[in-house]
Coordinates of C-alpha atoms in Angstrom, one line a residue:
M7 CA 0.0 0.0 0.0
P8 CA 1.6 3.3 -1.1
E9 CA 2.3 5.7 1.8
K10 CA 0.2 8.9 2.2
V11 CA 1.7 11.9 0.4
K12 CA 3.1 14.2 3.1
I13 CA 2.3 17.9 3.3
I14 CA 4.4 20.5 5.1
E15 CA 2.3 22.5 7.6
W16 CA 2.6 26.1 8.6
H17 CA 4.0 25.4 12.1
Q18 CA 6.9 23.5 10.6
L19 CA 8.2 26.5 8.6
E20 CA 11.0 28.9 9.5
K21 CA 9.1 32.1 8.6
K22 CA 12.1 34.3 7.7
K23 CA 13.3 31.7 5.2
Y24 CA 9.8 31.2 3.9
F25 CA 9.1 34.8 3.1
L26 CA 12.5 35.3 1.6
F27 CA 12.1 32.3 -0.7
M28 CA 8.5 33.3 -1.5
N29 CA 9.7 36.6 -2.9
V30 CA 12.0 34.9 -5.3
Y31 CA 9.4 32.3 -6.2
M32 CA 6.6 34.8 -6.8
L33 CA 8.7 37.2 -8.9
T34 CA 9.9 34.3 -11.1
T35 CA 6.5 32.7 -11.4
N36 CA 4.8 36.0 -12.3
A37 CA 7.4 36.7 -15.0
V38 CA 6.9 33.3 -16.6
L39 CA 3.1 33.2 -16.4
F40 CA 2.1 36.8 -17.1
P41 CA 1.8 36.4 -20.9
V42 CA -0.7 33.6 -20.3
E43 CA -2.9 36.0 -18.3
L44 CA -2.6 38.6 -21.0
V45 CA -3.7 36.2 -23.7
K46 CA -6.7 35.0 -21.7
T47 CA -7.8 38.6 -20.9
R48 CA -7.7 39.6 -24.6
L49 CA -9.7 36.6 -25.6
Q50 CA -12.3 37.2 -23.0
L51 CA -12.9 40.8 -24.0
Q52 CA -13.5 40.0 -27.7
R53 CA -16.8 40.8 -29.3
T54 CA -18.5 38.9 -32.1
K55 CA -16.1 40.7 -34.6
A56 CA -13.0 39.0 -33.3
L57 CA -9.5 40.4 -33.6
Y58 CA -8.0 37.0 -32.7
K59 CA -8.9 33.5 -33.9
N60 CA -7.4 31.5 -31.0
T61 CA -4.8 31.4 -28.3
L62 CA -1.8 31.1 -30.7
D63 CA -3.2 33.9 -32.9
V64 CA -3.2 36.3 -29.9
V65 CA 0.5 35.5 -29.2
Y66 CA 1.4 35.8 -32.9
K67 CA -0.4 39.1 -33.5
T68 CA 0.7 40.6 -30.2
V69 CA 4.4 39.9 -30.9
K70 CA 4.1 41.0 -34.6
N71 CA 2.3 44.3 -34.0
E72 CA 3.5 45.3 -30.5
G73 CA 6.8 43.5 -30.1
F74 CA 7.7 40.8 -27.6
L75 CA 7.2 43.3 -24.7
G76 CA 3.6 43.5 -25.8
L77 CA 3.1 40.2 -24.0
Y78 CA 4.1 42.0 -20.8
K79 CA 1.8 45.1 -20.9
G80 CA 0.9 45.8 -17.3
F81 CA 3.6 43.5 -15.9
P82 CA 5.4 46.1 -13.8
V83 CA 2.2 47.2 -12.1
S84 CA 1.3 43.6 -11.5
Q85 CA 4.3 43.1 -9.3
F86 CA 2.4 44.8 -6.5
G87 CA 0.8 41.4 -6.4
V88 CA 3.9 40.0 -4.7
L89 CA 2.7 41.7 -1.5
T90 CA -0.8 40.3 -1.8
G91 CA 0.7 36.9 -2.7
H92 CA 2.2 36.8 0.7
I93 CA -1.2 37.6 2.2
Y94 CA -2.8 34.8 0.2
A95 CA -0.2 32.1 0.9
S96 CA 0.1 32.9 4.6
S97 CA -3.6 33.1 5.2
Y98 CA -4.1 29.9 3.3
E99 CA -1.5 28.0 5.3
I100 CA -2.8 29.4 8.6
S101 CA -6.4 28.6 7.8
R102 CA -5.6 25.2 6.5
E103 CA -3.9 24.4 9.8
Q104 CA -7.1 25.4 11.7
F105 CA -9.1 22.8 9.7
S106 CA -6.7 20.0 10.6
T107 CA -9.5 17.6 11.5
L108 CA -10.9 17.6 8.0
Q109 CA -9.9 15.7 4.8
N110 CA -7.4 17.3 2.5
A111 CA -10.1 18.3 -0.1
A112 CA -12.3 20.0 2.5
R113 CA -9.3 21.7 4.1
G114 CA -8.2 23.0 0.8
F115 CA -11.7 24.3 -0.2
L116 CA -12.3 26.3 3.0
A117 CA -8.7 27.6 3.4
G118 CA -8.4 28.4 -0.3
G119 CA -11.7 30.3 -0.4
L120 CA -10.9 32.4 2.7
A121 CA -7.4 33.2 1.5
A122 CA -8.7 34.4 -1.9
A123 CA -11.3 36.6 -0.2
L124 CA -8.7 38.3 1.9
E125 CA -6.3 38.8 -0.9
Q126 CA -8.9 40.2 -3.3
T127 CA -9.5 43.2 -1.0
F128 CA -6.0 44.4 -1.7
I129 CA -5.4 43.2 -5.3
N130 CA -8.5 44.5 -7.0
P131 CA -7.2 48.0 -7.8
V132 CA -4.0 46.4 -9.3
D133 CA -6.1 44.1 -11.4
V134 CA -8.2 47.0 -12.8
I135 CA -5.1 48.9 -13.9
C136 CA -3.3 45.8 -15.2
Q137 CA -6.2 44.6 -17.3
R138 CA -6.7 48.0 -18.9
M139 CA -3.1 48.2 -19.8
M140 CA -3.3 44.7 -21.3
V141 CA -6.0 45.6 -23.8
E142 CA -5.0 49.2 -24.6
G143 CA -3.4 49.7 -28.0
Q144 CA -3.9 46.2 -29.2
G145 CA -2.2 45.8 -32.6
E146 CA -0.1 48.9 -32.0
R147 CA 3.4 49.5 -30.9
N148 CA 3.2 51.8 -27.8
K149 CA 6.5 53.4 -26.8
Q150 CA 5.0 55.4 -24.0
R151 CA 6.7 54.5 -20.7
V152 CA 4.8 52.0 -18.5
T153 CA 4.8 54.5 -15.6
L154 CA 3.2 57.2 -17.7
R155 CA 0.6 54.8 -19.1
S156 CA -0.3 53.5 -15.7
V157 CA -0.7 57.1 -14.4
V158 CA -2.9 57.9 -17.3
I159 CA -5.1 54.9 -16.6
V160 CA -5.3 55.8 -12.9
K161 CA -6.4 59.3 -13.7
R162 CA -9.0 58.1 -16.2
V163 CA -10.5 55.7 -13.7
L164 CA -10.7 58.4 -11.0
K165 CA -12.2 60.8 -13.4
E166 CA -14.8 58.4 -14.8
H167 CA -15.7 56.4 -11.7
G168 CA -14.1 57.9 -8.7
V169 CA -12.1 55.9 -6.1
F170 CA -14.7 53.1 -6.3
G171 CA -13.7 52.6 -9.9
F172 CA -10.8 50.6 -8.6
Y173 CA -13.2 48.2 -7.1
R174 CA -15.3 47.7 -10.2
G175 CA -16.0 44.1 -10.5
F176 CA -15.0 43.5 -6.8
T177 CA -18.0 41.2 -6.1
A178 CA -17.4 39.3 -9.3
S179 CA -13.7 39.1 -8.5
L180 CA -14.4 37.8 -5.1
M181 CA -16.6 35.2 -6.6
V182 CA -14.0 34.3 -9.3
E183 CA -11.0 34.2 -7.0
G184 CA -12.9 32.6 -4.1
L185 CA -14.4 29.9 -6.4
W186 CA -11.1 29.4 -8.3
S187 CA -9.0 29.1 -5.2
A188 CA -11.4 26.9 -3.3
T189 CA -11.9 24.6 -6.3
W190 CA -8.2 24.5 -7.0
W191 CA -7.1 23.5 -3.5
A192 CA -10.0 21.2 -3.0
S193 CA -9.3 19.4 -6.3
Y194 CA -5.6 19.4 -5.4
G195 CA -6.3 17.7 -2.1
F196 CA -8.6 15.2 -3.8
Y197 CA -6.2 14.3 -6.6
L198 CA -3.3 14.2 -4.1
D199 CA -5.1 11.5 -2.1
M200 CA -6.3 9.6 -5.2
I201 CA -3.1 9.6 -7.2
G202 CA -1.1 8.8 -4.0
K203 CA -3.0 5.6 -3.6
M204 CA -2.6 4.6 -7.3
V205 CA 1.1 5.1 -7.9
P206 CA 3.8 2.5 -7.0
D207 CA 5.7 2.6 -3.8
G208 CA 8.7 4.9 -4.0
T209 CA 7.1 7.4 -6.5
S210 CA 8.4 10.9 -5.8
H211 CA 6.0 13.0 -3.9
L212 CA 7.0 16.0 -6.0
V213 CA 5.8 14.1 -9.1
I214 CA 2.5 13.2 -7.4
K215 CA 2.0 16.9 -6.4
G216 CA 2.9 18.1 -9.9
L217 CA 0.3 15.8 -11.5
S218 CA -2.3 16.7 -8.8
G219 CA -1.7 20.4 -9.5
M220 CA -2.1 19.9 -13.2
L221 CA -5.5 18.3 -12.8
A222 CA -6.5 20.8 -10.2
G223 CA -5.7 23.6 -12.7
I224 CA -8.0 22.1 -15.3
S225 CA -10.8 21.7 -12.8
S226 CA -10.6 25.3 -11.5
A227 CA -10.3 26.8 -15.0
V228 CA -13.5 25.1 -16.2
V229 CA -15.5 25.9 -13.1
G230 CA -14.4 29.5 -12.8
N231 CA -14.3 30.7 -16.4
P232 CA -17.9 31.9 -16.9
I233 CA -17.8 34.3 -13.9
D234 CA -14.2 35.3 -14.9
V235 CA -15.5 36.5 -18.3
I236 CA -18.0 38.7 -16.5
R237 CA -15.4 39.9 -14.0
V238 CA -13.0 41.1 -16.7
R239 CA -15.7 43.0 -18.5
L240 CA -16.8 44.7 -15.4
Q241 CA -13.3 45.8 -14.6
V242 CA -12.2 46.9 -18.0
E243 CA -15.4 48.3 -19.5
G244 CA -16.8 49.8 -16.3
R245 CA -20.2 48.1 -16.4
K246 CA -22.5 48.5 -13.4
S247 CA -23.6 45.1 -12.3
I248 CA -23.0 41.4 -12.7
L249 CA -26.5 40.6 -13.8
R250 CA -26.6 43.4 -16.3
T251 CA -23.3 42.3 -17.8
L252 CA -24.5 38.7 -17.9
H253 CA -27.8 39.7 -19.6
D254 CA -26.0 41.8 -22.3
L255 CA -23.4 39.1 -22.9
L256 CA -26.0 36.4 -23.4
K257 CA -28.2 38.6 -25.5
N258 CA -25.5 39.9 -27.8
E259 CA -23.0 37.0 -28.0
G260 CA -24.8 33.9 -26.8
A261 CA -24.1 31.5 -24.0
L262 CA -20.9 30.3 -25.6
A263 CA -19.4 33.7 -24.8
L264 CA -19.1 32.5 -21.2
T265 CA -16.5 29.9 -22.4
K266 CA -14.3 32.5 -24.0
G267 CA -10.7 32.0 -22.9
M268 CA -11.7 28.7 -21.2
F269 CA -9.6 26.5 -23.5
A270 CA -6.6 28.8 -23.2
S271 CA -7.1 28.9 -19.5
A272 CA -7.4 25.1 -19.1
V273 CA -4.5 24.4 -21.4
S274 CA -2.3 26.9 -19.7
E275 CA -3.3 25.9 -16.2
M276 CA -2.0 22.4 -16.7
P277 CA 1.7 23.3 -16.9
C278 CA 1.3 26.5 -14.9
S279 CA -0.4 24.7 -11.9
A280 CA 2.2 21.9 -12.0
I281 CA 5.1 24.4 -12.0
T282 CA 3.5 26.6 -9.4
I283 CA 2.7 23.9 -6.9
I284 CA 6.1 22.2 -7.4
G285 CA 7.8 25.5 -6.9
Y286 CA 5.7 26.3 -3.8
E287 CA 6.3 22.9 -2.3
M288 CA 10.1 23.4 -2.8
V289 CA 9.9 26.8 -1.1
K290 CA 8.2 25.1 1.9
K291 CA 10.8 22.3 1.9
L292 CA 13.7 24.8 1.9
S293 CA 12.0 26.7 4.7
L294 CA 11.6 23.8 7.1
K295 CA 12.7 24.3 10.7
E296 CA 15.6 22.2 11.8
N297 CA 14.6 18.8 13.1
S298 CA 11.1 19.2 11.8
V299 CA 9.3 15.9 11.0
I300 CA 6.9 16.0 8.1
E301 CA 3.7 14.4 9.3

């Protein structure tokens, strides 16, 4: 009978090491995965007269018309997310430890949802700015400095919507991130237990965690995509309500519009989730206190 896959808990971590390694981990991960988010956002904002045919077409046209750096529009601003990433990861680990009597899937669902809700309070304004930068000047080379463009967007949001403009789509974002995070961690816990029982003895736990992360990424992408489409349109286009946005979207573009970006998201989530969870588990392993025993 294969042994149970071991998970490093919050109390076993040396916090100074953990936060140091997390900085490096998040900066690196954000740099690698940011183009994926840009591609997904541009696909989700398309109307019936599409500029892009598919995921690869977004990449091709972006690089051709805007240069390679076009794939990183909004990236510098997004680095504020490193701070909120600490909030998310820490609150997830602390919450997960509080639900220690539950199964892995249940612990992941509750802790993931709570962590996402807390993080979204801080990250929403950054998302609004980043997403507007991602879609501005599509098909054009924009040599304006990132700092200037971000300032212009901030001023525009304040002028058009006031301070609350930075919290456009907050409810939808809370639903998206909460649902995505809860689904991801619940699925991860479920697949971790399932795969752990199926593989031969001696199989690397890192491999099992990578496979579990890959499957969890697909699950969360499919479940969360419809509300994510609505969230992005609320934030970028300044629409007033979730229901109104949903009504207009279904009326003008049909129900399939809720799947825009789903394939790109699901495909990208497979390697992204595997890389992310393997990297995160390595951070935790490097941050273990001396003489800690992994339970």
